[in-house]
mmCIF file of N, CA and C in Angstrom:
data_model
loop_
_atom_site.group_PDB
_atom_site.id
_atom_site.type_symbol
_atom_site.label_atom_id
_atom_site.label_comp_id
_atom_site.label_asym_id
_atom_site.label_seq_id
_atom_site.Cartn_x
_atom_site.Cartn_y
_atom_site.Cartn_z
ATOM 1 N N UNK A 1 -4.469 -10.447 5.892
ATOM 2 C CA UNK A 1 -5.099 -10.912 7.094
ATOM 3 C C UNK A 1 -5.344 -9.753 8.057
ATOM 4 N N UNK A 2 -4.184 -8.870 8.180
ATOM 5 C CA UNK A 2 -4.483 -7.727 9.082
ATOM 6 C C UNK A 2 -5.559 -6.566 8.977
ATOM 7 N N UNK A 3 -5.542 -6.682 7.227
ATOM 8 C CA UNK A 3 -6.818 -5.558 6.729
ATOM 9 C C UNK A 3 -8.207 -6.272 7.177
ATOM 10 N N UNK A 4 -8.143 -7.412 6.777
ATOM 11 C CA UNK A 4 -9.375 -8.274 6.922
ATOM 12 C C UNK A 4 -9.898 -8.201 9.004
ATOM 13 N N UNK A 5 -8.893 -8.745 9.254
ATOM 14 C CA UNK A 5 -9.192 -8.992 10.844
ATOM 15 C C UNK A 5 -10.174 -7.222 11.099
ATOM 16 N N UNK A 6 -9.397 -6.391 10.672
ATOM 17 C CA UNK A 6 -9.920 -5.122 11.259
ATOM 18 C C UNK A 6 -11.434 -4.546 10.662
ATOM 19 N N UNK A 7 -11.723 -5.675 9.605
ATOM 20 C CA UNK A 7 -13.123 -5.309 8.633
ATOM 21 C C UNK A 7 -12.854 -4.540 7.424
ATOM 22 N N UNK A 8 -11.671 -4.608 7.142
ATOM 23 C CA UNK A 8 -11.527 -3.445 5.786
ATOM 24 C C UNK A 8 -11.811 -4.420 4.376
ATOM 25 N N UNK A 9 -12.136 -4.383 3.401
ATOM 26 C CA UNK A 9 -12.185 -4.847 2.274
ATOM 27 C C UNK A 9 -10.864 -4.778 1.676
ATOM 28 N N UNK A 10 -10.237 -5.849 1.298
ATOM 29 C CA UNK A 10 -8.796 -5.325 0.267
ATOM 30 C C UNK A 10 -8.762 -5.341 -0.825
ATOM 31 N N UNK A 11 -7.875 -4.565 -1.257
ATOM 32 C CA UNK A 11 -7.793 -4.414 -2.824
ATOM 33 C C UNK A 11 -6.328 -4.333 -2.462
ATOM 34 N N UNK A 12 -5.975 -5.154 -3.771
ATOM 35 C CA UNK A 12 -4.263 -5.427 -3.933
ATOM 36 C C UNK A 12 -3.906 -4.736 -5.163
ATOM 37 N N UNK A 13 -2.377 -4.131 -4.914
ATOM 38 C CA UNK A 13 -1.911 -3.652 -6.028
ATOM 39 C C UNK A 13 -0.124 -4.107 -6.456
ATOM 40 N N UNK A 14 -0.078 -4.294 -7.712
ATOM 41 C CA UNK A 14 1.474 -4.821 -7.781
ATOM 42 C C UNK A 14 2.142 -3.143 -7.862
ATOM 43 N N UNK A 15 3.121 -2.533 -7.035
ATOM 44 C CA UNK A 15 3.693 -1.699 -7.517
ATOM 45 C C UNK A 15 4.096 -1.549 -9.306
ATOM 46 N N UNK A 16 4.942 -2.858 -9.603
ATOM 47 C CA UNK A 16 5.908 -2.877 -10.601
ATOM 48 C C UNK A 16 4.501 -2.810 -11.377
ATOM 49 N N UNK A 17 3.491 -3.285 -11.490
ATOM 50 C CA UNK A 17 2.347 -2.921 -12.647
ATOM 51 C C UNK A 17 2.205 -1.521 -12.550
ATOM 52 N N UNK A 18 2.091 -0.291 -11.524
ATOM 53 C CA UNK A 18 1.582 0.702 -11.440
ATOM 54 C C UNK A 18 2.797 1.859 -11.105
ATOM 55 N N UNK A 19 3.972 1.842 -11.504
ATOM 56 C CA UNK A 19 4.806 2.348 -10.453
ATOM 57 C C UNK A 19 4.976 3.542 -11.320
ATOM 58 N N UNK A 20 4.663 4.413 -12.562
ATOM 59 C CA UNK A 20 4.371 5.788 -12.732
ATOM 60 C C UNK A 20 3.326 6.642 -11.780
ATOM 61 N N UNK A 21 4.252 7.904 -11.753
ATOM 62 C CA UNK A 21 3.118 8.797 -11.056
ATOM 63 C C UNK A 21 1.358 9.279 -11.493
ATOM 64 N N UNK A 22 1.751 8.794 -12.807
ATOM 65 C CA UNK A 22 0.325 8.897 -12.974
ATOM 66 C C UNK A 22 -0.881 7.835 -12.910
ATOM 67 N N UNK A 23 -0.070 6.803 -13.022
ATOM 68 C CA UNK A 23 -0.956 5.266 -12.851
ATOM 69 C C UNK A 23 -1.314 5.502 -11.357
ATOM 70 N N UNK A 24 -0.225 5.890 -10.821
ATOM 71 C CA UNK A 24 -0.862 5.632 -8.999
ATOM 72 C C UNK A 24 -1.988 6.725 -8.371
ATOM 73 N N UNK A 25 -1.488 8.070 -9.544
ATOM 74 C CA UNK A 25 -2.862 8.192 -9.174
ATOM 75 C C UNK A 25 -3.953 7.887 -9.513
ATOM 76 N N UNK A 26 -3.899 7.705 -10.812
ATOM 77 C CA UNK A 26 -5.222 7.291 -11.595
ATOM 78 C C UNK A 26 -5.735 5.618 -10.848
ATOM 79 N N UNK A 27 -4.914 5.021 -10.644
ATOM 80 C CA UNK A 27 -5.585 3.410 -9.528
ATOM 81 C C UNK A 27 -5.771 4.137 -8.307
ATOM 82 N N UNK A 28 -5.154 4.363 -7.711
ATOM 83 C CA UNK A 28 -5.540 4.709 -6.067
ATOM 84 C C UNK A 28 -6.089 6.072 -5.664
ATOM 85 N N UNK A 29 -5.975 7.035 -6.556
ATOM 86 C CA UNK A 29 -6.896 8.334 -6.146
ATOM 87 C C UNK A 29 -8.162 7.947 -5.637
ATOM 88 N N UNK A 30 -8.904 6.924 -6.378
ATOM 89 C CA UNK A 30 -10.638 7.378 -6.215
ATOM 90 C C UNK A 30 -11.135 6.174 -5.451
ATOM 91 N N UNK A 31 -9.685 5.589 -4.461
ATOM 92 C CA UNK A 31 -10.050 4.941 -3.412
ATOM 93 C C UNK A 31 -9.766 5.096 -2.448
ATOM 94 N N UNK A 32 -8.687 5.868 -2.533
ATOM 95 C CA UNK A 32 -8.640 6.653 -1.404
ATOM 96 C C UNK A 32 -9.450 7.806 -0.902
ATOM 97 N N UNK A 33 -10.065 8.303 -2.204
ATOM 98 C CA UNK A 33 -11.020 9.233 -1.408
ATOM 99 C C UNK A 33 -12.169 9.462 -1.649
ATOM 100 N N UNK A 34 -12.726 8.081 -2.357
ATOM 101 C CA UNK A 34 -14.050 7.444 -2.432
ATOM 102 C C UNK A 34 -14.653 7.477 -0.659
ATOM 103 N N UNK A 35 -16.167 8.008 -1.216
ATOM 104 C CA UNK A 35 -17.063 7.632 -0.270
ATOM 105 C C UNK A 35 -18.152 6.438 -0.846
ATOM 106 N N UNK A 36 -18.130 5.461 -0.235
ATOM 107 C CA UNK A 36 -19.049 4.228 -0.870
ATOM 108 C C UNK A 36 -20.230 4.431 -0.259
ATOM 109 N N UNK A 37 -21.051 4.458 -1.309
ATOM 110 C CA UNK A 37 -22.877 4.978 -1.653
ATOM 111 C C UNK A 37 -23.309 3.819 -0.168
ATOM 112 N N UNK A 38 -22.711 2.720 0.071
ATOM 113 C CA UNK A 38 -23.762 2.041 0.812
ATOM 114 C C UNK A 38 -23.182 2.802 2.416
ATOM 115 N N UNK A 39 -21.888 3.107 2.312
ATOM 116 C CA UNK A 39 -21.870 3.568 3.417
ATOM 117 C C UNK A 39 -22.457 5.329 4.005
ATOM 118 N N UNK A 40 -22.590 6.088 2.853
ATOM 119 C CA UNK A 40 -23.637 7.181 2.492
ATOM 120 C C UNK A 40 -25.034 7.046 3.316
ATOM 121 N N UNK A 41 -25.771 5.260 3.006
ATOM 122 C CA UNK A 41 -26.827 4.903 3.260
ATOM 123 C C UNK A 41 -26.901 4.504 4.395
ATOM 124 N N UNK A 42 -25.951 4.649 4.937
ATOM 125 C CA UNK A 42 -25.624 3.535 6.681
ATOM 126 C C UNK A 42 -25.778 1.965 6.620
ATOM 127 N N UNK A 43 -25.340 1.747 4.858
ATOM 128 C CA UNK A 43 -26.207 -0.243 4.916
ATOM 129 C C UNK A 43 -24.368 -0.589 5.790
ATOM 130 N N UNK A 44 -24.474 -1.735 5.441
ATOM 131 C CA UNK A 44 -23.090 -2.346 6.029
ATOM 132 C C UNK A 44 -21.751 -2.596 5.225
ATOM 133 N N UNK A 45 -21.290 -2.052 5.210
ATOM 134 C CA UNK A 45 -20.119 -1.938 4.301
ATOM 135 C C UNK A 45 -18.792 -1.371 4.750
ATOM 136 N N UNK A 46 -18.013 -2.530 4.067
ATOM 137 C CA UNK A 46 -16.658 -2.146 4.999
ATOM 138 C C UNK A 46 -15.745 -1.585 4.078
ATOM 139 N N UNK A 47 -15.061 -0.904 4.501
ATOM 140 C CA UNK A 47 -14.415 0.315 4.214
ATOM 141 C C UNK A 47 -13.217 -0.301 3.235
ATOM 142 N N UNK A 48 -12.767 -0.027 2.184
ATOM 143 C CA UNK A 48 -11.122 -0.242 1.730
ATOM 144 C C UNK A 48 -9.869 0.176 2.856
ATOM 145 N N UNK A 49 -9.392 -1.133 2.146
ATOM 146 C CA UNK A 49 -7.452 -1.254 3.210
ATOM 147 C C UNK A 49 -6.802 -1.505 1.699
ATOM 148 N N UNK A 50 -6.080 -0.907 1.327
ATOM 149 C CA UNK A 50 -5.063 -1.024 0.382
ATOM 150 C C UNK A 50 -3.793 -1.833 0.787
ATOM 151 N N UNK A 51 -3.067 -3.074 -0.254
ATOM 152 C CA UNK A 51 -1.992 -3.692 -0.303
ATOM 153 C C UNK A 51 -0.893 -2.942 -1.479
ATOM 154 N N UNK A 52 -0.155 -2.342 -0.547
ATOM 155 C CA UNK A 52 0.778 -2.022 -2.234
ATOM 156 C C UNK A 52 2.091 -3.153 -2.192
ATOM 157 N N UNK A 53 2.286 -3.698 -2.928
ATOM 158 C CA UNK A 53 3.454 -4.944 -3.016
ATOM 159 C C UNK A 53 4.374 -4.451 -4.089
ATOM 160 N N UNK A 54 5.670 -4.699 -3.741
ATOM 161 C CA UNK A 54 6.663 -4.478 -4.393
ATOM 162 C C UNK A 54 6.916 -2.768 -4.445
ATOM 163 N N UNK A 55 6.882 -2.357 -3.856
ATOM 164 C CA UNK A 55 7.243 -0.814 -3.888
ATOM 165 C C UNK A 55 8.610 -0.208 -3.839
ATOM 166 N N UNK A 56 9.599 -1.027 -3.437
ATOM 167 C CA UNK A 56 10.586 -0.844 -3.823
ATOM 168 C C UNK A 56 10.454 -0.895 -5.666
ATOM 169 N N UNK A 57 10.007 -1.085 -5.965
ATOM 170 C CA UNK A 57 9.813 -1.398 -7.909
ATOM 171 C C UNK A 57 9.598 0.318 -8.481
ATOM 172 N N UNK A 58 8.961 1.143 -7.329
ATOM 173 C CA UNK A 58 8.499 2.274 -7.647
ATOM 174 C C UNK A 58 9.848 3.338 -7.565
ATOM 175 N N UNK A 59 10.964 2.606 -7.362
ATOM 176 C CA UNK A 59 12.134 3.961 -7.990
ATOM 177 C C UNK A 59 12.986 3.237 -8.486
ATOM 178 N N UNK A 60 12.783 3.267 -9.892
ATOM 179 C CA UNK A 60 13.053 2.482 -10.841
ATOM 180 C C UNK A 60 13.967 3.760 -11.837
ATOM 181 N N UNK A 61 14.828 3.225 -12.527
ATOM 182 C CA UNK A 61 15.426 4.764 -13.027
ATOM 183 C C UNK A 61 14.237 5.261 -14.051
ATOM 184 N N UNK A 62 13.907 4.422 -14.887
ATOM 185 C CA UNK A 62 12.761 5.261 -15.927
ATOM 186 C C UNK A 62 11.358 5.379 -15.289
ATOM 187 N N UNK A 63 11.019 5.539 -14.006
ATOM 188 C CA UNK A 63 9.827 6.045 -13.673
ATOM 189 C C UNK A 63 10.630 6.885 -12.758
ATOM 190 N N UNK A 64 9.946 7.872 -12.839
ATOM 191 C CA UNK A 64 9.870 9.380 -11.728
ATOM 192 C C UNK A 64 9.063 9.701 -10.947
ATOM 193 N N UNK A 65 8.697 9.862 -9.620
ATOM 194 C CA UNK A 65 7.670 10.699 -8.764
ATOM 195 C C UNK A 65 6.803 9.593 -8.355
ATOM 196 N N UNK A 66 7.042 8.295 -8.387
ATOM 197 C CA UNK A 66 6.432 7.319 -8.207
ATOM 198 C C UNK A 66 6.187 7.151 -6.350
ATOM 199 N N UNK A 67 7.029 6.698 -6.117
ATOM 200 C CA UNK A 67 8.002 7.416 -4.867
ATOM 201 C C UNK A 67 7.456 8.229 -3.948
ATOM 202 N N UNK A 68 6.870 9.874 -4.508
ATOM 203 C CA UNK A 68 6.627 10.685 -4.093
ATOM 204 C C UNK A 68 5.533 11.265 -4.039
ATOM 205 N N UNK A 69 4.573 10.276 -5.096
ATOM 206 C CA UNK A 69 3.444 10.460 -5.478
ATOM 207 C C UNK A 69 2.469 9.417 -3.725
ATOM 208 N N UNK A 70 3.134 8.238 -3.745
ATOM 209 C CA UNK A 70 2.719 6.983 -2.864
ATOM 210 C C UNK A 70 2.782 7.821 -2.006
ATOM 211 N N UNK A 71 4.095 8.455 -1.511
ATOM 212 C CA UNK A 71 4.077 8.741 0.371
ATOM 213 C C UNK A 71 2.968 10.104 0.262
ATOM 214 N N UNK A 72 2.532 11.271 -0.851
ATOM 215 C CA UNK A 72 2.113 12.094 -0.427
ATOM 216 C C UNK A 72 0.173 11.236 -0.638
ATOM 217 N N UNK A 73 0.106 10.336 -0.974
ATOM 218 C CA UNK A 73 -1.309 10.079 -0.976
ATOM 219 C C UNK A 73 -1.384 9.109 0.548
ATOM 220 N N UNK A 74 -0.718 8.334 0.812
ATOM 221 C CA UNK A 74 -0.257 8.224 2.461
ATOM 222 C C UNK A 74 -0.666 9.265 3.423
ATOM 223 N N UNK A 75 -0.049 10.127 3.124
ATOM 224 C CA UNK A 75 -0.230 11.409 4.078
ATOM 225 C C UNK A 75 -1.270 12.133 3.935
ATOM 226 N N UNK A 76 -2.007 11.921 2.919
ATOM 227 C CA UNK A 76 -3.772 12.474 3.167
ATOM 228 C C UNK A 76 -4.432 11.872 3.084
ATOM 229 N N UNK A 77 -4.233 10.454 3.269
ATOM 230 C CA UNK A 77 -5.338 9.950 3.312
ATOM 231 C C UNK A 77 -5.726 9.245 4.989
ATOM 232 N N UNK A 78 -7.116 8.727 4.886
ATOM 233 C CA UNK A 78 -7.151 7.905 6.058
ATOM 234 C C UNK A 78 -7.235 6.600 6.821
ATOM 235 N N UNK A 79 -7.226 6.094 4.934
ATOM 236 C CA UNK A 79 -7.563 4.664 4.198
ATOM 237 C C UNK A 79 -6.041 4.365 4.792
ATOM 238 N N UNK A 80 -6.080 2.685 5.450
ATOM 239 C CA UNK A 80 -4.949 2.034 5.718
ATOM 240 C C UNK A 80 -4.108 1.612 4.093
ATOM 241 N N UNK A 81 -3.046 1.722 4.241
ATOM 242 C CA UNK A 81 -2.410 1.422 2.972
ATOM 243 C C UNK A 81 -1.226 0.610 3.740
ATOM 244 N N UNK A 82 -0.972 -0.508 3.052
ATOM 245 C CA UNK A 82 0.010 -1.226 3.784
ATOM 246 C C UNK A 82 0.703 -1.717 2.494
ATOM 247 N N UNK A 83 2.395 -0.715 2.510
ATOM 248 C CA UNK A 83 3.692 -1.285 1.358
ATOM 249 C C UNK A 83 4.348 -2.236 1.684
ATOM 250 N N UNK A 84 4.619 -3.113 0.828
ATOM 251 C CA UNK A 84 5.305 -4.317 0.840
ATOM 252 C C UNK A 84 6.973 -3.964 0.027
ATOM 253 N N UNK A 85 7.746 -4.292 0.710
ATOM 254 C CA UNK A 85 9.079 -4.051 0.005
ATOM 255 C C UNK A 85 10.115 -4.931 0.414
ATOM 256 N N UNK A 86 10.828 -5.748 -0.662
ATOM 257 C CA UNK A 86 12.262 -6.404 -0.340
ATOM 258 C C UNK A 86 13.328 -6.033 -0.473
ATOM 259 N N UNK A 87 13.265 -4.371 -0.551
ATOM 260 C CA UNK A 87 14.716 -3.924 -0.051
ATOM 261 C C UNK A 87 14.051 -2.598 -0.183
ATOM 262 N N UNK A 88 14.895 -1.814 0.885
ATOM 263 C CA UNK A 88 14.686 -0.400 1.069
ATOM 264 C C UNK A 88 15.669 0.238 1.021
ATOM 265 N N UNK A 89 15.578 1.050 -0.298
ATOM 266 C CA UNK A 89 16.657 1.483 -0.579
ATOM 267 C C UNK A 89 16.452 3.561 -0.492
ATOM 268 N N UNK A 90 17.735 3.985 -0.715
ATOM 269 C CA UNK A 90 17.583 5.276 -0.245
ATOM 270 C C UNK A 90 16.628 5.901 -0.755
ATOM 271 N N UNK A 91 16.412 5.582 -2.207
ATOM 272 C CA UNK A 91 15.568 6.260 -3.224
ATOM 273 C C UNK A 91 14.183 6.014 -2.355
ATOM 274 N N UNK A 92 13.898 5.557 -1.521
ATOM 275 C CA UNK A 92 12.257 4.916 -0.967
ATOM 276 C C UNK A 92 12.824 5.889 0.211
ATOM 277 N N UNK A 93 13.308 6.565 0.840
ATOM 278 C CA UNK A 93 13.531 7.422 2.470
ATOM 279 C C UNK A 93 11.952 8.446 2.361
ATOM 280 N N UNK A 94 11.571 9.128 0.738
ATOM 281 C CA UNK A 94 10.375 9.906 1.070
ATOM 282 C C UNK A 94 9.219 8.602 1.778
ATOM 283 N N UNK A 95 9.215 7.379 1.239
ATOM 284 C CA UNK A 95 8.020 7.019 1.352
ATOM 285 C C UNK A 95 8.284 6.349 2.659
ATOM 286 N N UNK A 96 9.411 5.993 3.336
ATOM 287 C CA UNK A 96 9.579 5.545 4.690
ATOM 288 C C UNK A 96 9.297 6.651 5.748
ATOM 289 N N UNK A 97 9.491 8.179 5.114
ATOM 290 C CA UNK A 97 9.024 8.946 6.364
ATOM 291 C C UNK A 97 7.716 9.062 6.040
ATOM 292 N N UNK A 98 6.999 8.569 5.511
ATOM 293 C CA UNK A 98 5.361 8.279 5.277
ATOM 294 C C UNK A 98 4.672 7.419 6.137
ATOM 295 N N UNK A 99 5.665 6.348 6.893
ATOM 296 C CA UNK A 99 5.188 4.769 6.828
ATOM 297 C C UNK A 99 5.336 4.866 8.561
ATOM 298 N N UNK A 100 4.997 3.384 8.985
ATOM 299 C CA UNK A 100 5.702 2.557 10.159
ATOM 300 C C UNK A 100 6.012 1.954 9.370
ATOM 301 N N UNK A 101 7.364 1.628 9.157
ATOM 302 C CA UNK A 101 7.994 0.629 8.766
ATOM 303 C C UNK A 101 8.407 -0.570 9.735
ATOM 304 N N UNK A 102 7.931 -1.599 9.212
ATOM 305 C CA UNK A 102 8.405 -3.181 9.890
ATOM 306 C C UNK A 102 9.353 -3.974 9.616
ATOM 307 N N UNK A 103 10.611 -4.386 9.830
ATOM 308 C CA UNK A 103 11.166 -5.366 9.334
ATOM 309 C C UNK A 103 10.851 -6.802 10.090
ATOM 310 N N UNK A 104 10.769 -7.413 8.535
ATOM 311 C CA UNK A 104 10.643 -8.644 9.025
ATOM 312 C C UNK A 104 12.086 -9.660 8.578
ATOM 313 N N UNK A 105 12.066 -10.747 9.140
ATOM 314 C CA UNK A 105 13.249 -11.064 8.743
ATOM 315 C C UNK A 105 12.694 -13.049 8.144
ATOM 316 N N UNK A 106 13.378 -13.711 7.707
ATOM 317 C CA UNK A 106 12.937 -15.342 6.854
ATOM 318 C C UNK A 106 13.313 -15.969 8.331
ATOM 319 N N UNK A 107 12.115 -16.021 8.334
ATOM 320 C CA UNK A 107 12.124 -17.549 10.019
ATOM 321 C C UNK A 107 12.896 -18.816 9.472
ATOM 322 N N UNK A 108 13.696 -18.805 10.887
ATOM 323 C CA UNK A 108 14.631 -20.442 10.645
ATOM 324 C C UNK A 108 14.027 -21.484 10.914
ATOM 325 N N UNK A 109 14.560 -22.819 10.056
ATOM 326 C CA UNK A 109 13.703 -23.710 9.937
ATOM 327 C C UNK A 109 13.057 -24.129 11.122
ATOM 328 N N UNK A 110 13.878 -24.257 12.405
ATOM 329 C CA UNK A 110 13.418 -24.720 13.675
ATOM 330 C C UNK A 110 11.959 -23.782 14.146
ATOM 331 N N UNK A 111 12.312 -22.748 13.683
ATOM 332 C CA UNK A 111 10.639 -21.952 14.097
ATOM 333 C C UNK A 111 9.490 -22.262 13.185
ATOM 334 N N UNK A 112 10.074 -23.372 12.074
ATOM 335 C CA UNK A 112 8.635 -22.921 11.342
ATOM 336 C C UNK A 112 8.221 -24.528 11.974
ATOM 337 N N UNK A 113 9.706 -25.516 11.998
ATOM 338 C CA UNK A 113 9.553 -27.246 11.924
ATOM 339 C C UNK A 113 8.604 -27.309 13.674
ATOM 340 N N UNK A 114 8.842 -26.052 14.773
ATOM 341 C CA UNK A 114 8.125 -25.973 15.830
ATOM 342 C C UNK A 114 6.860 -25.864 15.700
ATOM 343 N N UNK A 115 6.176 -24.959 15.134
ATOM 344 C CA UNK A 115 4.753 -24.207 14.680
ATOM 345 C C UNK A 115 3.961 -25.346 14.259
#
């Protein structure tokens, strides 16, 4: 909703599908630093916002650089990328000094039975 509200196009990604260093680059390199032909042309076209979900999945003991690969394409790029994670654990500290990190916390029933 937040990519959308701002006009970005999304594209979603499951970490745990992509969480080698080379999958992430090979999926997200050439959107992050894609220039789209219509926007070349000045037609109307809205820009990519990336979803990465489950990223805690990305320091996993048998994948490596996963981790390190995410926060350094973060840091050059200009494309919004927004990680999704249910636990943050130490192994994720490179990609949290990458981030704003948000915690959110499970609304109690009275806030949702209010709404």
């Amino acid at each position: 909703m937040l990519l959308d509200t701002f006009g970005y196009k999304v594209k979603e990604f499951n970490a745990s599908d992509i969480r080698s260093k080379a999958l992430i680059k090979e999926n997200l390199h050439g959107l992050v630093n894609m220039t789209d032909v219509t926007c070349v042309t000045k037609m109307n076209s809205r820009p990519v916002g990336l979803i990465m979900d489950e990223v805690d999945g990305l320091s996993s003991a048998k994948e490596r650089g996963g981790v390190g690969t995410m926060a350094e394409i973060i840091r050059k790029t200009t494309t919004p990328i927004i990680c999704i994670a249910n636990d943050l654990t130490p192994k994720l500290k490179p990609l949290q000094s990458a981030c704003l990190c948000l915690k959110f916390s499970r609304p109690v029933k009275s806030t949702i039975a209010a709404a």
